[in-house]
Amino acid sequence: MRPPTGRSAHSPDEADVYDNLVDGEFGPNVLLEQERVRFHLVEDVVNVLR
């Protein structure tokens, strides 16, 4: 069985960030590379988006 992918693989907060990335809300061609982004910075952005 394959793990879920795309939006269904995320919590509601993660899905919102995913949608914003896909929709270009953070700018054109912005990618989220988990290993290069400090988690507290991602948390700060998610909290602002709530």
PDB file of C-alpha atoms in Angstrom:
ATOM      1  CA  MET A   1       0.000   0.000   0.000  1.00  0.00           C
ATOM      2  CA  ARG A   2       1.360   3.415  -0.969  1.00  0.00           C
ATOM      3  CA  PRO A   3       1.385   6.265   1.537  1.00  0.00           C
ATOM      4  CA  PRO A   4      -0.982   9.153   0.850  1.00  0.00           C
ATOM      5  CA  THR A   5       0.410  11.959  -1.291  1.00  0.00           C
ATOM      6  CA  GLY A   6      -0.523  15.558  -2.002  1.00  0.00           C
ATOM      7  CA  ARG A   7      -3.031  17.367   0.171  1.00  0.00           C
ATOM      8  CA  SER A   8      -4.472  14.189   1.764  1.00  0.00           C
ATOM      9  CA  ALA A   9      -1.100  13.408   3.385  1.00  0.00           C
ATOM     10  CA  HIS A  10      -1.195  16.587   5.510  1.00  0.00           C
ATOM     11  CA  SER A  11      -2.869  17.883   8.641  1.00  0.00           C
ATOM     12  CA  PRO A  12      -5.293  20.781   8.043  1.00  0.00           C
ATOM     13  CA  ASP A  13      -2.578  23.348   8.878  1.00  0.00           C
ATOM     14  CA  GLU A  14      -0.055  21.626   6.630  1.00  0.00           C
ATOM     15  CA  ALA A  15      -2.648  21.420   3.858  1.00  0.00           C
ATOM     16  CA  ASP A  16      -3.176  25.188   4.072  1.00  0.00           C
ATOM     17  CA  VAL A  17       0.556  25.796   3.662  1.00  0.00           C
ATOM     18  CA  TYR A  18       0.642  23.272   0.797  1.00  0.00           C
ATOM     19  CA  ASP A  19      -2.248  25.053  -0.934  1.00  0.00           C
ATOM     20  CA  ASN A  20      -0.522  28.414  -0.488  1.00  0.00           C
ATOM     21  CA  LEU A  21       2.680  27.022  -1.997  1.00  0.00           C
ATOM     22  CA  VAL A  22       0.788  25.529  -4.957  1.00  0.00           C
ATOM     23  CA  ASP A  23      -1.217  28.736  -5.485  1.00  0.00           C
ATOM     24  CA  GLY A  24       1.909  30.925  -5.404  1.00  0.00           C
ATOM     25  CA  GLU A  25       0.831  32.853  -2.299  1.00  0.00           C
ATOM     26  CA  PHE A  26       4.463  33.065  -1.119  1.00  0.00           C
ATOM     27  CA  GLY A  27       5.751  34.155  -4.521  1.00  0.00           C
ATOM     28  CA  PRO A  28       6.509  32.489  -7.842  1.00  0.00           C
ATOM     29  CA  ASN A  29       8.427  29.208  -7.875  1.00  0.00           C
ATOM     30  CA  VAL A  30       8.750  28.950  -4.084  1.00  0.00           C
ATOM     31  CA  LEU A  31       9.526  25.438  -2.871  1.00  0.00           C
ATOM     32  CA  LEU A  32       9.512  24.066   0.659  1.00  0.00           C
ATOM     33  CA  GLU A  33      12.529  21.888   1.274  1.00  0.00           C
ATOM     34  CA  GLN A  34      12.058  20.452   4.720  1.00  0.00           C
ATOM     35  CA  GLU A  35      15.711  19.777   5.399  1.00  0.00           C
ATOM     36  CA  ARG A  36      16.636  23.416   4.746  1.00  0.00           C
ATOM     37  CA  VAL A  37      13.875  25.191   6.660  1.00  0.00           C
ATOM     38  CA  ARG A  38      14.020  25.492  10.417  1.00  0.00           C
ATOM     39  CA  PHE A  39      10.818  24.057  11.848  1.00  0.00           C
ATOM     40  CA  HIS A  40      10.153  27.041  14.128  1.00  0.00           C
ATOM     41  CA  LEU A  41      10.053  29.282  11.049  1.00  0.00           C
ATOM     42  CA  VAL A  42       7.442  27.047   9.430  1.00  0.00           C
ATOM     43  CA  GLU A  43       5.446  27.092  12.670  1.00  0.00           C
ATOM     44  CA  ASP A  44       5.570  30.898  12.718  1.00  0.00           C
ATOM     45  CA  VAL A  45       4.174  31.075   9.176  1.00  0.00           C
ATOM     46  CA  VAL A  46       1.448  28.537   9.923  1.00  0.00           C
ATOM     47  CA  ASN A  47       0.445  30.503  13.018  1.00  0.00           C
ATOM     48  CA  VAL A  48       0.192  33.711  10.986  1.00  0.00           C
ATOM     49  CA  LEU A  49      -2.022  31.934   8.442  1.00  0.00           C
ATOM     50  CA  ARG A  50      -4.490  30.680  11.066  1.00  0.00           C
TER      51      ARG A  50
END
